[in-house]
Amino acid sequence: SYELTQPPSVSVSPGQTARITCSGDALPKQYAYWYQQKPGQAPILVMYKDRERPSGIPERFSGSSSGTKVTLTISGVQAEDEADYHCHSADSTGTYIVFGGGTKLTVL
Amino acid sequence: QVQLQESGPGLVKPSETLSLTCAVSGSSIIGDYYWGWIRQPPGKGLEWIASTYHSGYTFYNPSLKSRVTTSVDTSKNHFSLKVNSVTAADTAVYYCTRRGDDQRAWFDPWGQGTLVTVSS
Protein backbone atom coordinates (compact mmCIF):
# COMPACT_ATOMS: atom_id res chain seq x y z
CA SER A 1 0.00 0.00 0.00
CA TYR A 2 1.09 3.56 -0.68
CA GLU A 3 2.37 5.71 2.18
CA LEU A 4 3.18 9.34 2.86
CA THR A 5 5.83 10.06 5.48
CA GLN A 6 5.84 13.09 7.76
CA PRO A 7 8.05 13.89 10.77
CA PRO A 8 6.06 13.34 13.99
CA SER A 9 6.96 16.71 15.39
CA VAL A 10 8.50 20.08 14.54
CA SER A 11 9.29 22.79 17.08
CA VAL A 12 10.06 26.45 16.43
CA SER A 13 10.14 29.70 18.36
CA PRO A 14 7.69 32.49 17.55
CA GLY A 15 8.77 34.50 14.54
CA GLN A 16 10.93 31.72 13.13
CA THR A 17 10.23 29.62 10.04
CA ALA A 18 8.69 26.17 10.32
CA ARG A 19 9.11 23.64 7.54
CA ILE A 20 7.02 20.47 7.54
CA THR A 21 7.84 17.82 4.97
CA CYS A 22 5.83 15.02 3.38
CA SER A 23 7.51 12.31 1.32
CA GLY A 24 5.98 9.81 -1.09
CA ASP A 25 7.01 8.02 -4.25
CA ALA A 26 4.04 9.28 -6.27
CA LEU A 27 4.41 12.95 -5.35
CA PRO A 28 6.15 13.79 -8.65
CA LYS A 29 2.90 12.73 -10.37
CA GLN A 30 0.23 13.62 -7.81
CA TYR A 31 -0.53 16.91 -6.10
CA ALA A 32 -0.31 17.21 -2.34
CA TYR A 33 -2.70 18.99 -0.01
CA TRP A 34 -2.20 20.21 3.54
CA TYR A 35 -4.63 20.48 6.44
CA GLN A 36 -4.30 22.19 9.80
CA GLN A 37 -6.03 20.59 12.77
CA LYS A 38 -6.28 22.16 16.19
CA PRO A 39 -7.27 20.11 19.26
CA GLY A 40 -10.92 19.08 19.23
CA GLN A 41 -11.52 20.60 15.81
CA ALA A 42 -11.96 19.31 12.29
CA PRO A 43 -9.09 19.76 9.84
CA ILE A 44 -9.10 22.79 7.55
CA LEU A 45 -7.42 23.06 4.17
CA VAL A 46 -4.37 25.36 4.22
CA MET A 47 -2.67 24.43 0.93
CA TYR A 48 -3.82 22.75 -2.29
CA LYS A 49 -2.06 21.57 -5.45
CA ASP A 50 1.30 21.71 -3.68
CA ARG A 51 1.55 25.48 -3.48
CA GLU A 52 -1.86 27.14 -3.83
CA ARG A 53 -3.23 28.93 -0.78
CA PRO A 54 -7.01 28.97 -0.19
CA SER A 55 -8.65 32.30 0.47
CA GLY A 56 -8.54 33.24 4.12
CA ILE A 57 -5.26 31.44 4.82
CA PRO A 58 -2.51 33.86 5.90
CA GLU A 59 0.28 34.66 3.45
CA ARG A 60 2.86 33.27 5.87
CA PHE A 61 1.75 29.81 4.74
CA SER A 62 3.40 28.58 1.55
CA GLY A 63 4.01 25.29 -0.20
CA SER A 64 6.65 23.81 -2.44
CA SER A 65 7.54 20.52 -4.07
CA SER A 66 10.73 18.85 -5.18
CA GLY A 67 10.77 15.32 -6.50
CA THR A 68 9.27 12.92 -3.99
CA LYS A 69 8.93 15.55 -1.27
CA VAL A 70 6.56 18.42 -0.64
CA THR A 71 7.05 21.05 2.04
CA LEU A 72 4.66 23.28 3.94
CA THR A 73 6.47 26.39 5.13
CA ILE A 74 5.14 28.76 7.77
CA SER A 75 7.14 31.99 7.88
CA GLY A 76 7.06 34.13 11.00
CA VAL A 77 5.31 31.44 13.04
CA GLN A 78 2.72 32.66 15.50
CA ALA A 79 1.39 30.96 18.61
CA GLU A 80 -1.93 30.37 16.83
CA ASP A 81 -0.17 28.18 14.26
CA GLU A 82 0.43 25.48 16.88
CA ALA A 83 -1.51 22.51 15.56
CA ASP A 84 -1.26 19.17 13.83
CA TYR A 85 -0.58 19.33 10.09
CA HIS A 86 -1.59 16.51 7.76
CA CYS A 87 -0.54 16.01 4.14
CA HIS A 88 -2.80 14.18 1.68
CA SER A 89 -2.22 12.85 -1.79
CA ALA A 90 -2.95 9.81 -3.94
CA ASP A 91 -1.05 6.88 -5.38
CA SER A 92 0.20 6.96 -8.97
CA THR A 93 -3.18 5.78 -10.30
CA GLY A 94 -5.03 8.53 -8.45
CA THR A 95 -7.56 6.16 -6.93
CA TYR A 96 -5.99 5.32 -3.59
CA ILE A 97 -6.16 8.34 -1.30
CA VAL A 98 -3.73 8.50 1.57
CA PHE A 99 -2.80 10.80 4.44
CA GLY A 100 0.55 11.21 6.08
CA GLY A 101 0.79 10.39 9.76
CA GLY A 102 0.57 14.04 10.76
CA THR A 103 3.11 16.46 12.23
CA LYS A 104 2.63 18.23 15.52
CA LEU A 105 3.92 21.78 15.27
CA THR A 106 4.91 23.19 18.65
CA VAL A 107 5.53 26.90 19.05
CA LEU A 108 8.02 27.22 21.89
CA GLN B 1 -21.36 28.43 2.26
CA VAL B 2 -21.44 24.64 2.25
CA GLN B 3 -21.84 23.00 5.63
CA LEU B 4 -21.76 19.33 6.57
CA GLN B 5 -23.15 17.75 9.74
CA GLU B 6 -22.66 14.16 10.83
CA SER B 7 -25.23 12.26 12.89
CA GLY B 8 -25.54 8.77 14.26
CA PRO B 9 -25.04 6.63 17.37
CA GLY B 10 -22.00 7.37 19.46
CA LEU B 11 -21.75 3.82 20.78
CA VAL B 12 -21.80 0.61 18.77
CA LYS B 13 -21.34 -2.94 20.02
CA PRO B 14 -18.59 -5.15 18.62
CA SER B 15 -19.62 -7.19 15.55
CA GLU B 16 -22.54 -4.83 14.85
CA THR B 17 -22.92 -2.20 12.12
CA LEU B 18 -21.86 1.43 12.46
CA SER B 19 -24.22 3.79 10.62
CA LEU B 20 -23.69 7.51 10.08
CA THR B 21 -25.41 10.16 8.00
CA CYS B 22 -24.07 13.48 6.78
CA ALA B 23 -26.50 16.31 6.06
CA VAL B 24 -25.41 18.78 3.40
CA SER B 25 -26.58 22.39 3.51
CA GLY B 26 -25.73 25.35 1.30
CA SER B 27 -25.23 23.17 -1.78
CA SER B 28 -27.02 20.52 -3.75
CA ILE B 29 -25.53 17.08 -3.41
CA ILE B 30 -26.11 16.74 -7.15
CA GLY B 31 -22.99 18.51 -8.26
CA ASP B 32 -19.55 17.76 -9.60
CA TYR B 33 -18.24 16.59 -6.25
CA TYR B 34 -17.53 13.41 -4.34
CA TRP B 35 -19.01 13.08 -0.87
CA GLY B 36 -16.91 11.09 1.50
CA TRP B 37 -15.81 9.88 4.88
CA ILE B 38 -12.55 10.15 6.78
CA ARG B 39 -11.88 8.86 10.28
CA GLN B 40 -9.35 9.55 13.01
CA PRO B 41 -8.74 7.11 15.88
CA PRO B 42 -8.05 8.85 19.18
CA GLY B 43 -4.55 10.33 19.17
CA LYS B 44 -3.80 9.09 15.66
CA GLY B 45 -3.76 10.32 12.09
CA LEU B 46 -6.43 10.61 9.43
CA GLU B 47 -7.64 7.64 7.40
CA TRP B 48 -9.67 8.01 4.21
CA ILE B 49 -12.61 5.59 4.06
CA ALA B 50 -14.53 6.20 0.83
CA SER B 51 -15.77 8.85 -1.59
CA THR B 52 -19.08 8.66 -3.46
CA TYR B 53 -20.49 10.57 -6.43
CA HIS B 54 -24.21 11.40 -6.47
CA SER B 55 -24.67 8.74 -9.16
CA GLY B 56 -23.53 6.14 -6.65
CA TYR B 57 -20.08 5.59 -8.12
CA THR B 58 -17.79 5.03 -5.16
CA PHE B 59 -14.10 4.45 -4.63
CA TYR B 60 -12.94 2.88 -1.39
CA ASN B 61 -9.90 2.49 0.78
CA PRO B 62 -8.91 -1.08 -0.17
CA SER B 63 -8.23 -1.94 3.47
CA LEU B 64 -11.85 -1.19 4.42
CA LYS B 65 -13.73 -1.96 1.21
CA SER B 66 -15.03 -5.35 2.29
CA ARG B 67 -16.85 -3.87 5.32
CA VAL B 68 -17.95 -0.46 4.04
CA THR B 69 -21.10 0.66 2.19
CA THR B 70 -21.88 4.22 1.19
CA SER B 71 -24.98 5.80 -0.31
CA VAL B 72 -26.28 9.16 -1.45
CA ASP B 73 -29.89 10.30 -0.99
CA THR B 74 -30.47 13.17 -3.40
CA SER B 75 -34.03 13.75 -2.17
CA LYS B 76 -32.80 14.43 1.36
CA ASN B 77 -29.50 16.01 0.31
CA HIS B 78 -27.55 13.71 2.55
CA PHE B 79 -25.18 10.77 2.29
CA SER B 80 -24.47 7.82 4.53
CA LEU B 81 -21.83 5.38 5.70
CA LYS B 82 -22.16 1.87 7.03
CA VAL B 83 -19.29 -0.16 8.45
CA ASN B 84 -20.16 -3.71 9.38
CA SER B 85 -18.56 -6.18 11.75
CA VAL B 86 -16.98 -3.40 13.80
CA THR B 87 -14.25 -3.95 16.37
CA ALA B 88 -12.52 -1.67 18.86
CA ALA B 89 -10.14 -0.68 16.05
CA ASP B 90 -13.06 1.15 14.41
CA THR B 91 -13.35 3.52 17.36
CA ALA B 92 -12.66 6.95 15.91
CA VAL B 93 -13.94 10.42 15.15
CA TYR B 94 -15.70 10.13 11.81
CA TYR B 95 -15.73 13.15 9.53
CA CYS B 96 -17.82 13.68 6.43
CA THR B 97 -16.34 15.86 3.75
CA ARG B 98 -16.49 16.94 0.13
CA ARG B 99 -13.92 16.39 -2.59
CA GLY B 100 -13.83 17.72 -6.13
CA ASP B 101 -12.75 16.00 -9.31
CA ASP B 102 -9.12 15.26 -10.16
CA GLN B 103 -8.37 18.97 -10.64
CA ARG B 104 -9.99 19.86 -7.32
CA ALA B 105 -9.02 16.77 -5.35
CA TRP B 106 -8.85 18.34 -1.92
CA PHE B 107 -11.21 17.75 1.01
CA ASP B 108 -13.17 20.87 1.86
CA PRO B 109 -15.28 21.54 3.81
CA TRP B 110 -15.36 19.04 6.67
CA GLY B 111 -18.10 18.28 9.14
CA GLN B 112 -17.35 18.85 12.81
CA GLY B 113 -16.85 15.11 13.31
CA THR B 114 -18.64 12.60 15.48
CA LEU B 115 -16.98 10.20 17.90
CA VAL B 116 -18.04 6.59 17.52
CA THR B 117 -16.94 4.20 20.22
CA VAL B 118 -17.07 0.45 19.70
CA SER B 119 -17.62 -1.23 23.04
CA SER B 120 -19.91 -3.74 24.67
PDB file of N, CA and C in Angstrom, chain A residues 31 33 35 37 41-45 48-49 86 88 94-97 99-101, chain B residues 38 40 45-48 51 59 61-62 95 99 103 105-108 110-112:
ATOM      1  N   TYR A  31      -0.589  15.749  -6.967  1.00  0.00           N
ATOM      2  CA  TYR A  31      -0.533  16.911  -6.101  1.00  0.00           C
ATOM      3  C   TYR A  31      -0.651  16.503  -4.632  1.00  0.00           C
ATOM      4  N   TYR A  33      -1.812  18.040  -0.682  1.00  0.00           N
ATOM      5  CA  TYR A  33      -2.697  18.990  -0.014  1.00  0.00           C
ATOM      6  C   TYR A  33      -2.356  18.965   1.473  1.00  0.00           C
ATOM      7  N   TYR A  35      -3.538  20.115   5.539  1.00  0.00           N
ATOM      8  CA  TYR A  35      -4.625  20.479   6.440  1.00  0.00           C
ATOM      9  C   TYR A  35      -4.050  20.808   7.806  1.00  0.00           C
ATOM     10  N   GLN A  37      -5.030  21.073  11.816  1.00  0.00           N
ATOM     11  CA  GLN A  37      -6.030  20.589  12.766  1.00  0.00           C
ATOM     12  C   GLN A  37      -5.642  20.982  14.182  1.00  0.00           C
ATOM     13  N   GLN A  41     -10.896  20.002  16.985  1.00  0.00           N
ATOM     14  CA  GLN A  41     -11.524  20.600  15.811  1.00  0.00           C
ATOM     15  C   GLN A  41     -11.302  19.738  14.570  1.00  0.00           C
ATOM     16  N   ALA A  42     -12.136  19.969  13.571  1.00  0.00           N
ATOM     17  CA  ALA A  42     -11.956  19.308  12.289  1.00  0.00           C
ATOM     18  C   ALA A  42     -10.803  19.944  11.528  1.00  0.00           C
ATOM     19  N   PRO A  43     -10.153  19.168  10.668  1.00  0.00           N
ATOM     20  CA  PRO A  43      -9.090  19.764   9.836  1.00  0.00           C
ATOM     21  C   PRO A  43      -9.636  20.847   8.913  1.00  0.00           C
ATOM     22  N   ILE A  44      -8.772  21.803   8.571  1.00  0.00           N
ATOM     23  CA  ILE A  44      -9.104  22.790   7.554  1.00  0.00           C
ATOM     24  C   ILE A  44      -7.991  22.800   6.512  1.00  0.00           C
ATOM     25  N   LEU A  45      -8.366  23.038   5.280  1.00  0.00           N
ATOM     26  CA  LEU A  45      -7.419  23.063   4.167  1.00  0.00           C
ATOM     27  C   LEU A  45      -6.572  24.323   4.238  1.00  0.00           C
ATOM     28  N   TYR A  48      -3.373  23.730  -1.309  1.00  0.00           N
ATOM     29  CA  TYR A  48      -3.820  22.746  -2.291  1.00  0.00           C
ATOM     30  C   TYR A  48      -2.933  22.799  -3.515  1.00  0.00           C
ATOM     31  N   LYS A  49      -2.909  21.699  -4.246  1.00  0.00           N
ATOM     32  CA  LYS A  49      -2.064  21.574  -5.447  1.00  0.00           C
ATOM     33  C   LYS A  49      -0.640  22.036  -5.156  1.00  0.00           C
ATOM     34  N   HIS A  86      -1.467  17.773   8.478  1.00  0.00           N
ATOM     35  CA  HIS A  86      -1.587  16.511   7.760  1.00  0.00           C
ATOM     36  C   HIS A  86      -1.437  16.757   6.265  1.00  0.00           C
ATOM     37  N   HIS A  88      -1.888  15.114   2.351  1.00  0.00           N
ATOM     38  CA  HIS A  88      -2.799  14.178   1.681  1.00  0.00           C
ATOM     39  C   HIS A  88      -2.444  14.165   0.212  1.00  0.00           C
ATOM     40  N   GLY A  94      -4.073   7.503  -8.847  1.00  0.00           N
ATOM     41  CA  GLY A  94      -5.035   8.533  -8.448  1.00  0.00           C
ATOM     42  C   GLY A  94      -6.254   8.023  -7.737  1.00  0.00           C
ATOM     43  N   THR A  95      -6.351   6.698  -7.528  1.00  0.00           N
ATOM     44  CA  THR A  95      -7.564   6.160  -6.929  1.00  0.00           C
ATOM     45  C   THR A  95      -7.412   5.802  -5.458  1.00  0.00           C
ATOM     46  N   TYR A  96      -6.198   5.670  -4.987  1.00  0.00           N
ATOM     47  CA  TYR A  96      -5.987   5.319  -3.588  1.00  0.00           C
ATOM     48  C   TYR A  96      -5.537   6.575  -2.855  1.00  0.00           C
ATOM     49  N   ILE A  97      -6.417   7.099  -2.012  1.00  0.00           N
ATOM     50  CA  ILE A  97      -6.157   8.340  -1.305  1.00  0.00           C
ATOM     51  C   ILE A  97      -5.485   8.028   0.025  1.00  0.00           C
ATOM     52  N   PHE A  99      -3.279   9.710   3.594  1.00  0.00           N
ATOM     53  CA  PHE A  99      -2.804  10.803   4.435  1.00  0.00           C
ATOM     54  C   PHE A  99      -1.464  10.421   5.051  1.00  0.00           C
ATOM     55  N   GLY A 100      -0.627  11.425   5.278  1.00  0.00           N
ATOM     56  CA  GLY A 100       0.550  11.206   6.080  1.00  0.00           C
ATOM     57  C   GLY A 100       0.152  11.028   7.533  1.00  0.00           C
ATOM     58  N   GLY A 101       1.098  10.652   8.365  1.00  0.00           N
ATOM     59  CA  GLY A 101       0.788  10.388   9.761  1.00  0.00           C
ATOM     60  C   GLY A 101       0.533  11.630  10.599  1.00  0.00           C
TER      61      GLY A 101
ATOM     62  N   ILE B  38     -13.909  10.266   6.267  1.00  0.00           N
ATOM     63  CA  ILE B  38     -12.548  10.151   6.781  1.00  0.00           C
ATOM     64  C   ILE B  38     -12.658   9.935   8.280  1.00  0.00           C
ATOM     65  N   GLN B  40     -10.560   9.279  12.251  1.00  0.00           N
ATOM     66  CA  GLN B  40      -9.350   9.549  13.012  1.00  0.00           C
ATOM     67  C   GLN B  40      -9.450   8.877  14.373  1.00  0.00           C
ATOM     68  N   GLY B  45      -3.605   9.539  13.303  1.00  0.00           N
ATOM     69  CA  GLY B  45      -3.756  10.316  12.087  1.00  0.00           C
ATOM     70  C   GLY B  45      -5.076  10.057  11.373  1.00  0.00           C
ATOM     71  N   LEU B  46      -5.212  10.710  10.223  1.00  0.00           N
ATOM     72  CA  LEU B  46      -6.433  10.614   9.433  1.00  0.00           C
ATOM     73  C   LEU B  46      -6.379   9.405   8.499  1.00  0.00           C
ATOM     74  N   GLU B  47      -7.527   8.775   8.302  1.00  0.00           N
ATOM     75  CA  GLU B  47      -7.636   7.639   7.395  1.00  0.00           C
ATOM     76  C   GLU B  47      -8.844   7.850   6.481  1.00  0.00           C
ATOM     77  N   TRP B  48      -8.587   7.896   5.180  1.00  0.00           N
ATOM     78  CA  TRP B  48      -9.669   8.011   4.210  1.00  0.00           C
ATOM     79  C   TRP B  48     -10.430   6.687   4.139  1.00  0.00           C
ATOM     80  N   SER B  51     -15.207   7.644  -0.972  1.00  0.00           N
ATOM     81  CA  SER B  51     -15.773   8.848  -1.585  1.00  0.00           C
ATOM     82  C   SER B  51     -16.788   8.428  -2.636  1.00  0.00           C
ATOM     83  N   PHE B  59     -15.392   5.114  -4.753  1.00  0.00           N
ATOM     84  CA  PHE B  59     -14.102   4.452  -4.626  1.00  0.00           C
ATOM     85  C   PHE B  59     -13.734   4.388  -3.152  1.00  0.00           C
ATOM     86  N   ASN B  61     -11.183   2.907   0.238  1.00  0.00           N
ATOM     87  CA  ASN B  61      -9.900   2.487   0.776  1.00  0.00           C
ATOM     88  C   ASN B  61      -9.879   0.961   0.702  1.00  0.00           C
ATOM     89  N   PRO B  62      -8.916   0.384  -0.002  1.00  0.00           N
ATOM     90  CA  PRO B  62      -8.909  -1.077  -0.166  1.00  0.00           C
ATOM     91  C   PRO B  62      -8.907  -1.833   1.162  1.00  0.00           C
ATOM     92  N   TYR B  95     -15.444  11.880  10.186  1.00  0.00           N
ATOM     93  CA  TYR B  95     -15.735  13.152   9.525  1.00  0.00           C
ATOM     94  C   TYR B  95     -16.368  12.893   8.160  1.00  0.00           C
ATOM     95  N   ARG B  99     -15.122  16.367  -1.766  1.00  0.00           N
ATOM     96  CA  ARG B  99     -13.925  16.394  -2.594  1.00  0.00           C
ATOM     97  C   ARG B  99     -14.329  16.657  -4.029  1.00  0.00           C
ATOM     98  N   GLN B 103      -9.019  17.653 -10.657  1.00  0.00           N
ATOM     99  CA  GLN B 103      -8.372  18.967 -10.642  1.00  0.00           C
ATOM    100  C   GLN B 103      -8.707  19.756  -9.379  1.00  0.00           C
ATOM    101  N   ALA B 105      -8.980  18.004  -6.132  1.00  0.00           N
ATOM    102  CA  ALA B 105      -9.024  16.770  -5.348  1.00  0.00           C
ATOM    103  C   ALA B 105      -8.734  16.950  -3.866  1.00  0.00           C
ATOM    104  N   TRP B 106      -9.058  18.118  -3.344  1.00  0.00           N
ATOM    105  CA  TRP B 106      -8.854  18.339  -1.921  1.00  0.00           C
ATOM    106  C   TRP B 106     -10.164  18.157  -1.158  1.00  0.00           C
ATOM    107  N   PHE B 107     -10.050  17.934   0.159  1.00  0.00           N
ATOM    108  CA  PHE B 107     -11.212  17.754   1.007  1.00  0.00           C
ATOM    109  C   PHE B 107     -11.571  19.094   1.665  1.00  0.00           C
ATOM    110  N   ASP B 108     -12.713  19.604   1.305  1.00  0.00           N
ATOM    111  CA  ASP B 108     -13.168  20.874   1.861  1.00  0.00           C
ATOM    112  C   ASP B 108     -14.604  21.122   1.427  1.00  0.00           C
ATOM    113  N   TRP B 110     -15.235  20.209   5.827  1.00  0.00           N
ATOM    114  CA  TRP B 110     -15.362  19.037   6.670  1.00  0.00           C
ATOM    115  C   TRP B 110     -16.510  19.260   7.657  1.00  0.00           C
ATOM    116  N   GLY B 111     -17.179  18.184   8.037  1.00  0.00           N
ATOM    117  CA  GLY B 111     -18.100  18.277   9.142  1.00  0.00           C
ATOM    118  C   GLY B 111     -17.316  18.429  10.440  1.00  0.00           C
ATOM    119  N   GLN B 112     -18.024  18.651  11.527  1.00  0.00           N
ATOM    120  CA  GLN B 112     -17.349  18.849  12.811  1.00  0.00           C
ATOM    121  C   GLN B 112     -16.817  17.534  13.374  1.00  0.00           C
TER     122      GLN B 112
END
